[in-house]
Every structure is written in C-alpha cells, then in structure tokens.
Short mmCIF file of C-alpha atoms in Angstrom, two decimals:
data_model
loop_
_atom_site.label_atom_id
_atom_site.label_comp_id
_atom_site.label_asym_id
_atom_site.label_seq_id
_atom_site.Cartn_x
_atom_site.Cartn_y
_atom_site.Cartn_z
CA UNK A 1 317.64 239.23 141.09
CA UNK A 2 317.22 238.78 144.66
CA UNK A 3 315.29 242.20 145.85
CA UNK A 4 313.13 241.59 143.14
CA UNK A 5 311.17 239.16 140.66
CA UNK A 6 310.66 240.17 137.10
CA UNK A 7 308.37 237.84 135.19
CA UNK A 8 307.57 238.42 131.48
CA UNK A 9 306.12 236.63 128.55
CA UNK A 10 309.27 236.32 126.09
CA UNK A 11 309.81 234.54 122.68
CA UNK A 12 312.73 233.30 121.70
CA UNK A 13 314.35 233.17 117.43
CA UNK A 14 317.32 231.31 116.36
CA UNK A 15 318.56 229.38 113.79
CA UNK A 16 320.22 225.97 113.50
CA UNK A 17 322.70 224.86 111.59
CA UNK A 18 321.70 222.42 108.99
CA UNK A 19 321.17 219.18 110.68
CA UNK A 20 323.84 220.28 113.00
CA UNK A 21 323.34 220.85 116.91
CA UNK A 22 324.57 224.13 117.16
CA UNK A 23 322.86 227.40 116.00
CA UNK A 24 322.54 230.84 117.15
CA UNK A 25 319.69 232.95 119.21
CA UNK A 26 319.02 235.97 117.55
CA UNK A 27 316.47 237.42 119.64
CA UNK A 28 315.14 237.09 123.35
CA UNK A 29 312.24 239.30 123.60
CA UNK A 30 310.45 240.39 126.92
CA UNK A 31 306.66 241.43 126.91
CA UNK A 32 304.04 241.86 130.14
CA UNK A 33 306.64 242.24 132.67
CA UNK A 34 305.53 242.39 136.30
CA UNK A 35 307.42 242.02 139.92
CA UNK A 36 306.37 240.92 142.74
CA UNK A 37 308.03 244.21 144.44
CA UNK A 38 308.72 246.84 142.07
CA UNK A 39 306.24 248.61 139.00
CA UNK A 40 306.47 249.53 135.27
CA UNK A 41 308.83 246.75 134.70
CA UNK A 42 311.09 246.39 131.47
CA UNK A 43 313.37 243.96 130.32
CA UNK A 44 315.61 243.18 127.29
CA UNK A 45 318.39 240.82 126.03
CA UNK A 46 321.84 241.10 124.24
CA UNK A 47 320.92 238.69 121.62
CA UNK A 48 320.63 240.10 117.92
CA UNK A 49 321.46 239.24 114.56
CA UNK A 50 324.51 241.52 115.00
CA UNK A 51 325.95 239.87 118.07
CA UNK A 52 323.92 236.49 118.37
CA UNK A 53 324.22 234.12 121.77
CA UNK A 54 326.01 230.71 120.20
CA UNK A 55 324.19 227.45 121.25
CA UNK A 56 324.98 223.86 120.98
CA UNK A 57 323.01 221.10 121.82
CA UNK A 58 323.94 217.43 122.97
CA UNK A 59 321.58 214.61 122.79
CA UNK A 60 320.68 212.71 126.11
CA UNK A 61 318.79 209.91 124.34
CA UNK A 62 315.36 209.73 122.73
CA UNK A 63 315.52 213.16 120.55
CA UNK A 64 316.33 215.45 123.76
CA UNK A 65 318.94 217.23 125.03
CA UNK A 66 320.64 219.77 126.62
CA UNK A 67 321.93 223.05 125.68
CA UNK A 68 324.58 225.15 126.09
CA UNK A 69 324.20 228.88 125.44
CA UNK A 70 327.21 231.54 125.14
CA UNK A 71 327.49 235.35 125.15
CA UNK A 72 324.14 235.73 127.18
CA UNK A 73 323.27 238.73 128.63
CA UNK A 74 320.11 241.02 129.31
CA UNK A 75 318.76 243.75 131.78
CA UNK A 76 315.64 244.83 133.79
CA UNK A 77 314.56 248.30 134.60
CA UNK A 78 311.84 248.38 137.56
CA UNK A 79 310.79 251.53 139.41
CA UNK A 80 311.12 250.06 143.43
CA UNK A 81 310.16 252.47 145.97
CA UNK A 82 310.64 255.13 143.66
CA UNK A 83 313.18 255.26 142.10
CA UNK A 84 313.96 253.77 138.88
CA UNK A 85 316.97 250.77 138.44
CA UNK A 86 318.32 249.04 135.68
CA UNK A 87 319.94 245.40 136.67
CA UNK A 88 322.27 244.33 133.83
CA UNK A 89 323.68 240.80 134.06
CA UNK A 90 325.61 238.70 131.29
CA UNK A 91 327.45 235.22 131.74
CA UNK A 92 330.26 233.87 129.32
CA UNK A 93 328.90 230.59 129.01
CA UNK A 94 325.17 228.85 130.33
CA UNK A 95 325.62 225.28 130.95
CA UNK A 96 327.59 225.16 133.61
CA UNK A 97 325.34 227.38 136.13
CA UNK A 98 321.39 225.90 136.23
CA UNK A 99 320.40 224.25 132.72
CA UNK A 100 318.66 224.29 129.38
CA UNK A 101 317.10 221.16 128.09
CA UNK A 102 315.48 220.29 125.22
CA UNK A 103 312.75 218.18 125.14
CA UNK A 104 312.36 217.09 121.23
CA UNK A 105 308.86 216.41 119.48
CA UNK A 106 306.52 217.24 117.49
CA UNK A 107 305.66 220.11 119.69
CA UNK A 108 309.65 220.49 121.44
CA UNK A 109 310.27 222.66 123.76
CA UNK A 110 313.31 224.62 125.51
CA UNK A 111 313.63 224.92 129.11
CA UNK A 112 315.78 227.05 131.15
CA UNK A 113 316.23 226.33 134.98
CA UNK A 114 317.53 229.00 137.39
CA UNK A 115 320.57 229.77 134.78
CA UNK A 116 322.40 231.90 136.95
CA UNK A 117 323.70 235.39 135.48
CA UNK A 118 326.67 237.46 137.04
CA UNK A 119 325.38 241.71 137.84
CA UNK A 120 327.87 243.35 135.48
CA UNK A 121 328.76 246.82 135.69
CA UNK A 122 325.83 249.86 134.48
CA UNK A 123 323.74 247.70 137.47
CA UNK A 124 322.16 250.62 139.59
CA UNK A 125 322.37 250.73 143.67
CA UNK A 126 320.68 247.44 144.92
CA UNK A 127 321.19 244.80 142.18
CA UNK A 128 322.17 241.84 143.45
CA UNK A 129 325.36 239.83 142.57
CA UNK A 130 323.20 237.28 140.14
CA UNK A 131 319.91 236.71 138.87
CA UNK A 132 318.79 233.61 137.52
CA UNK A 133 316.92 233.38 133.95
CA UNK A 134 314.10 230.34 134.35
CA UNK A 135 311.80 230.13 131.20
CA UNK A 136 309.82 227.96 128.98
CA UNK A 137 309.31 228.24 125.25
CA UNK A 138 307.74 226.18 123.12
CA UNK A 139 309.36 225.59 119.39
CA UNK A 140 306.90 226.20 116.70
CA UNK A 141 309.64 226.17 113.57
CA UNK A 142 311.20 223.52 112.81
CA UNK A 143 307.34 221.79 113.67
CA UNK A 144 309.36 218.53 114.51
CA UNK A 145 312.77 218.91 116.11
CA UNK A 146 314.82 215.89 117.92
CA UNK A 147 318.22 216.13 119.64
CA UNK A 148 320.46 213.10 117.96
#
C-alpha cells in the first residue's frame, strides 16, 4: 500500500495439473511481518483449498515462463500511529497488472513483480487505492520443474 510497507516471509502450496500448465494455489502464508511505518504487522491471503487462486503458466522458451494467477486476494492489519487498520485488496485476474515468472530448474523459482491489487471494501480509513504484491519463492516439490 502506499502509506505503508508490509514485508513478510511467506510460502506458497499449490498443485499442478498432471503435466499440464495450469494448477491451483492453495495457500499463501505470511510470517515475520514488519513495516517500515506501522508495528505488530499481520497479513493473510484468500487462497485455500476451499476457494483456491487458479494459475496457468505459458512457456517463454528454455523451461520458463510466465504465470497468470486468478481470484487473488489478501489483507494486512498494522497498528500506524495508533490505531489499528486492516487493508484488504483482491484482483480478478494477475497477469495483466506487474508479472509472475517462472524461472524452471532444478531449483525453479516463482517471481512476482509489483502485481498490483485493487483496495476492496472492509479497507479501514487510509488504505490506499492498490498495493502491489512483489515476492520470491523458491519451488522445492516438484524438485525439477520446466515451463514447456
């Protein structure tokens, strides 16, 4: 968000589909979250087996690629100035807004640039419009994955 930057350790599950390039993220947790203007930071995503964010991938030559997420959303709660504020954003589709590439190997790994997210209503007094989601995360299962 713009008054303030929330920056967390998070992990990442999903599944893909068979040999397919399109899957689902089941989880997006947030740990260690600290701001650069606000304390006792919290964050937490939409993304659950019950209501998972649908991803498809398209290779861009030599086993990457890039991603496209859907049904993404999340929230941060910091305490700034004294008062305690919950952000909520959510986006239909990622893809379009910032990026998520794949870089395949033995060790791949996901990366999401400045993915910009739309404030959505529950947002307390002082949230701004967007927020942008920048992370990356390392794939550990599958141990080899390639975009084809």
């Amino acid at each position: 968000s713009s008054f303030v930057t929330v920056s967390c350790k998070s992990t990442i599950r999903g599944t893909v589909e068979g040999t397919e390039t399109t899957g689902e993220i089941t989880a997006l947790t947030f740990t260690e979250c600290v701001s650069n203007q606000a304390s006792n930071c919290s964050a937490t995503s939409t993304a659950s087996e019950e209501s998972p964010w649908h991803s498809e991938a398209a290779a861009t030559g030599s086993g990457n690629g890039t991603m496209e997420v859907s049904n993404v959303g999340g929230q941060f709660t910091c305490t700034v100035f004294g008062i305690k504020t919950t952000c909520v954003y959510a986006d239909g589709t990622v893809g379009d807004a910032g990026e998520i590439v794949v870089t395949g190997g033995t060790t791949a790994t996901v990366k999401a640039t400045n993915v910009t997210l739309t404030r959505q209503a529950g947002s307390g007094f002082g949230c701004s419009s967007t927020g942008t989601w920048s992370g990356t995360y390392q794939v550990t299962t599958p141990h080899d994955l390639y975009i084809t």
